[in-house]
């Protein structure tokens, strides 16, 4: 794949589309008749959330929360901060956190803790990707997951490396020479 930023494609555009439709159907079923807010984590989950929201038939709010934990590194620093206002819509609603990838679980465990003062009716997690070596660290339970992927650094469909490659319609393993620059 000359000129491609990935050394191999893990999930094609079509595979992602089909799986998002399945996840949307499951969420629609589980949240029928409940006040749901889908809370997507910026910036990585923005594209997934846009597609998932349209695959969820039951009425819901779509909100976003900005979290920063990565900088330019390719592994979690464990330090998280909110870059947007608190998601007030979470109060008195069922919250479904929408995340791009579950790796160490640190980011999500931090967010779930921050939401508690808003008194959400429930908090669940929907992540598009789970890395194979991931463990449900610190009690984070993932209710919906799209795909298990090998423990490699991936980009595309919202996932970035130093803010690049989010626009790719597929998910692939970033070329090593691009990571090392
Ligand atoms: P965690 O806190 O270790 O679970 O890290 C989760 C966050 O790290 C995700 O929301 C992503 O933003 C980022 N991340 C983890 N693995 C990758 C990857 O392979 N590619 C791009 N971003 C990643
Ligand atoms: Mg993220």
Short mmCIF file of C-alpha atoms and ligand atoms in Angstrom, two decimals:
data_model
loop_
_atom_site.label_atom_id
_atom_site.label_comp_id
_atom_site.label_asym_id
_atom_site.label_seq_id
_atom_site.Cartn_x
_atom_site.Cartn_y
_atom_site.Cartn_z
CA UNK A 1 0.00 0.00 0.00
CA UNK A 2 2.18 2.76 -1.30
CA UNK A 3 1.48 6.13 0.31
CA UNK A 4 -0.90 4.64 2.83
CA UNK A 5 -0.28 5.69 6.44
CA UNK A 6 -1.16 2.20 7.69
CA UNK A 7 0.86 -0.97 7.37
CA UNK A 8 -2.31 -3.01 7.34
CA UNK A 9 -6.04 -2.49 7.52
CA UNK A 10 -7.69 -4.20 10.49
CA UNK A 11 -11.28 -3.08 9.95
CA UNK A 12 -12.69 -2.02 6.62
CA UNK A 13 -15.27 0.70 6.19
CA UNK A 14 -17.94 -1.94 5.51
CA UNK A 15 -17.05 -4.04 8.56
CA UNK A 16 -17.29 -0.96 10.77
CA UNK A 17 -20.61 0.06 9.25
CA UNK A 18 -22.15 -3.38 9.84
CA UNK A 19 -20.96 -3.58 13.43
CA UNK A 20 -22.14 -0.04 14.26
CA UNK A 21 -25.60 -1.00 12.98
CA UNK A 22 -25.62 -4.01 15.32
CA UNK A 23 -24.51 -1.92 18.28
CA UNK A 24 -27.18 0.65 17.48
CA UNK A 25 -29.85 -2.04 17.44
CA UNK A 26 -28.70 -3.37 20.81
CA UNK A 27 -28.69 0.11 22.37
CA UNK A 28 -32.14 0.84 20.91
CA UNK A 29 -33.51 -2.33 22.45
CA UNK A 30 -31.92 -1.83 25.86
CA UNK A 31 -32.82 1.86 26.25
CA UNK A 32 -36.32 1.86 24.77
CA UNK A 33 -38.53 4.15 26.84
CA UNK A 34 -35.64 5.51 28.95
CA UNK A 35 -34.15 8.99 29.04
CA UNK A 36 -30.82 8.37 27.36
CA UNK A 37 -27.88 10.65 26.79
CA UNK A 38 -25.06 9.33 24.67
CA UNK A 39 -21.92 11.02 25.93
CA UNK A 40 -19.12 10.79 23.42
CA UNK A 41 -15.50 11.32 24.38
CA UNK A 42 -13.75 13.91 22.22
CA UNK A 43 -12.03 13.80 20.01
CA UNK A 44 -11.49 10.14 19.18
CA UNK A 45 -15.10 8.96 19.51
CA UNK A 46 -16.67 11.82 17.49
CA UNK A 47 -16.96 9.89 14.24
CA UNK A 48 -18.11 6.67 15.88
CA UNK A 49 -20.68 8.60 17.94
CA UNK A 50 -22.04 10.38 14.87
CA UNK A 51 -22.66 7.02 13.19
CA UNK A 52 -23.86 5.21 16.31
CA UNK A 53 -26.32 7.97 17.20
CA UNK A 54 -27.96 7.63 13.80
CA UNK A 55 -28.15 3.85 14.27
CA UNK A 56 -30.03 4.23 17.57
CA UNK A 57 -33.74 4.39 16.90
CA UNK A 58 -34.84 5.35 20.40
CA UNK A 59 -34.88 9.14 21.07
CA UNK A 60 -31.78 10.30 22.91
CA UNK A 61 -29.53 13.26 23.52
CA UNK A 62 -26.07 13.33 22.00
CA UNK A 63 -23.49 15.20 24.01
CA UNK A 64 -19.72 15.41 24.01
CA UNK A 65 -17.09 15.64 26.66
CA UNK A 66 -13.48 16.55 26.02
CA UNK A 67 -10.86 14.50 27.80
CA UNK A 68 -7.16 14.73 27.32
CA UNK A 69 -4.79 12.04 28.48
CA UNK A 70 -2.46 11.35 25.64
CA UNK A 71 -0.52 14.25 24.16
CA UNK A 72 1.64 12.89 21.38
CA UNK A 73 2.52 9.64 23.08
CA UNK A 74 1.17 6.28 22.02
CA UNK A 75 0.38 5.03 25.49
CA UNK A 76 -1.83 6.30 28.28
CA UNK A 77 -0.19 8.77 30.64
CA UNK A 78 -2.79 8.16 33.32
CA UNK A 79 -3.23 11.90 33.70
CA UNK A 80 -6.63 13.01 32.51
CA UNK A 81 -8.26 16.40 32.35
CA UNK A 82 -11.60 17.76 31.19
CA UNK A 83 -11.26 20.19 28.27
CA UNK A 84 -14.99 21.01 28.06
CA UNK A 85 -17.68 21.94 30.56
CA UNK A 86 -19.27 19.26 32.70
CA UNK A 87 -22.01 17.46 30.75
CA UNK A 88 -25.01 18.75 32.69
CA UNK A 89 -27.38 16.66 30.55
CA UNK A 90 -26.12 13.61 32.40
CA UNK A 91 -28.11 14.60 35.47
CA UNK A 92 -31.17 12.40 36.00
CA UNK A 93 -30.62 10.52 32.77
CA UNK A 94 -29.20 7.19 31.72
CA UNK A 95 -25.71 7.87 30.42
CA UNK A 96 -24.05 5.79 27.75
CA UNK A 97 -20.42 6.82 27.41
CA UNK A 98 -19.24 6.38 23.83
CA UNK A 99 -15.52 5.78 23.48
CA UNK A 100 -13.23 4.97 20.58
CA UNK A 101 -10.92 2.49 22.24
CA UNK A 102 -10.56 0.85 25.60
CA UNK A 103 -6.93 0.34 26.42
CA UNK A 104 -5.89 0.64 30.06
CA UNK A 105 -9.33 1.89 31.12
CA UNK A 106 -7.82 4.83 32.98
CA UNK A 107 -9.59 7.50 30.96
CA UNK A 108 -13.00 5.92 31.45
CA UNK A 109 -12.59 5.19 35.12
CA UNK A 110 -11.71 8.86 35.62
CA UNK A 111 -14.77 10.06 33.65
CA UNK A 112 -17.18 7.74 35.43
CA UNK A 113 -15.97 9.11 38.75
CA UNK A 114 -16.38 12.72 37.58
CA UNK A 115 -19.98 12.06 36.52
CA UNK A 116 -21.12 10.87 39.93
CA UNK A 117 -21.93 14.33 41.38
CA UNK A 118 -24.42 14.84 38.52
CA UNK A 119 -26.43 11.86 39.78
CA UNK A 120 -27.01 10.02 36.52
CA UNK A 121 -29.63 7.24 36.66
CA UNK A 122 -27.08 4.80 35.25
CA UNK A 123 -23.71 4.87 33.53
CA UNK A 124 -22.66 2.31 30.91
CA UNK A 125 -19.87 2.20 28.36
CA UNK A 126 -19.96 1.56 24.64
CA UNK A 127 -16.54 1.32 23.03
CA UNK A 128 -15.84 0.63 19.40
CA UNK A 129 -12.53 -1.11 20.08
CA UNK A 130 -11.01 -3.12 22.88
CA UNK A 131 -7.35 -4.01 22.84
CA UNK A 132 -6.74 -7.68 23.42
CA UNK A 133 -4.46 -7.16 26.36
CA UNK A 134 -6.97 -4.81 28.05
CA UNK A 135 -8.18 -5.70 31.44
CA UNK A 136 -11.23 -4.11 33.03
CA UNK A 137 -9.01 -2.01 35.19
CA UNK A 138 -10.37 -0.29 38.26
CA UNK A 139 -13.81 -1.76 37.94
CA UNK A 140 -14.71 -0.28 34.56
CA UNK A 141 -17.35 -2.48 32.98
CA UNK A 142 -17.82 -2.30 29.23
CA UNK A 143 -21.40 -3.07 28.26
CA UNK A 144 -21.08 -2.77 24.48
CA UNK A 145 -17.97 -3.40 22.46
CA UNK A 146 -17.48 -3.36 18.73
CA UNK A 147 -14.29 -5.25 18.04
CA UNK A 148 -11.33 -6.82 19.79
CA UNK A 149 -8.09 -5.81 18.14
CA UNK A 150 -4.48 -6.86 18.67
CA UNK A 151 -2.30 -4.78 20.94
CA UNK A 152 -1.03 -2.41 18.28
CA UNK A 153 -1.34 1.31 17.71
CA UNK A 154 -4.23 1.96 15.35
CA UNK A 155 -5.54 5.04 13.55
CA UNK A 156 -8.56 5.98 11.47
CA UNK A 157 -12.32 6.38 11.96
CA UNK A 158 -11.65 9.03 14.59
CA UNK A 159 -8.49 7.57 16.12
CA UNK A 160 -5.40 9.69 15.76
CA UNK A 161 -1.69 9.87 16.13
CA UNK A 162 -0.73 13.45 17.09
CA UNK A 163 -4.14 14.59 15.71
CA UNK A 164 -3.54 13.01 12.31
CA UNK A 165 -5.34 10.23 10.43
CA UNK A 166 -8.74 10.65 12.11
CA UNK A 167 -10.35 11.08 8.70
CA UNK A 168 -9.47 7.63 7.35
CA UNK A 169 -12.70 5.67 6.77
CA UNK A 170 -11.06 2.41 7.91
CA UNK A 171 -9.01 1.41 10.99
CA UNK A 172 -5.46 0.24 10.49
CA UNK A 173 -2.10 -0.24 12.17
CA UNK A 174 -0.03 2.92 11.86
CA UNK A 175 3.18 2.48 9.92
CA UNK A 176 6.15 2.27 12.23
CA UNK A 177 8.16 4.90 10.35
CA UNK A 178 5.34 7.43 10.89
CA UNK A 179 5.24 6.69 14.61
CA UNK A 180 8.93 7.20 15.07
CA UNK A 181 9.12 10.64 13.48
P1 LIG B 1 -6.86 4.26 28.23
O1 LIG B 1 -7.11 5.33 29.23
O2 LIG B 1 -5.51 3.62 28.37
O3 LIG B 1 -7.97 3.23 28.16
O4 LIG B 1 -6.72 5.00 26.85
C1 LIG B 1 -7.82 5.25 26.09
C2 LIG B 1 -7.55 6.37 25.12
O5 LIG B 1 -6.23 6.29 24.60
C3 LIG B 1 -8.46 6.23 23.94
O6 LIG B 1 -9.64 6.95 24.14
C4 LIG B 1 -7.64 6.76 22.81
O7 LIG B 1 -7.85 8.15 22.69
C5 LIG B 1 -6.22 6.52 23.21
N1 LIG B 1 -5.67 5.33 22.54
C6 LIG B 1 -5.39 4.13 23.11
N2 LIG B 1 -4.92 3.27 22.19
C7 LIG B 1 -4.90 3.93 21.01
C8 LIG B 1 -4.53 3.55 19.66
O8 LIG B 1 -4.13 2.42 19.35
N3 LIG B 1 -4.66 4.52 18.71
C9 LIG B 1 -5.13 5.78 18.99
N4 LIG B 1 -5.49 6.16 20.22
C10 LIG B 1 -5.37 5.25 21.23
MG1 LIG B 2 -10.07 8.83 23.26
#
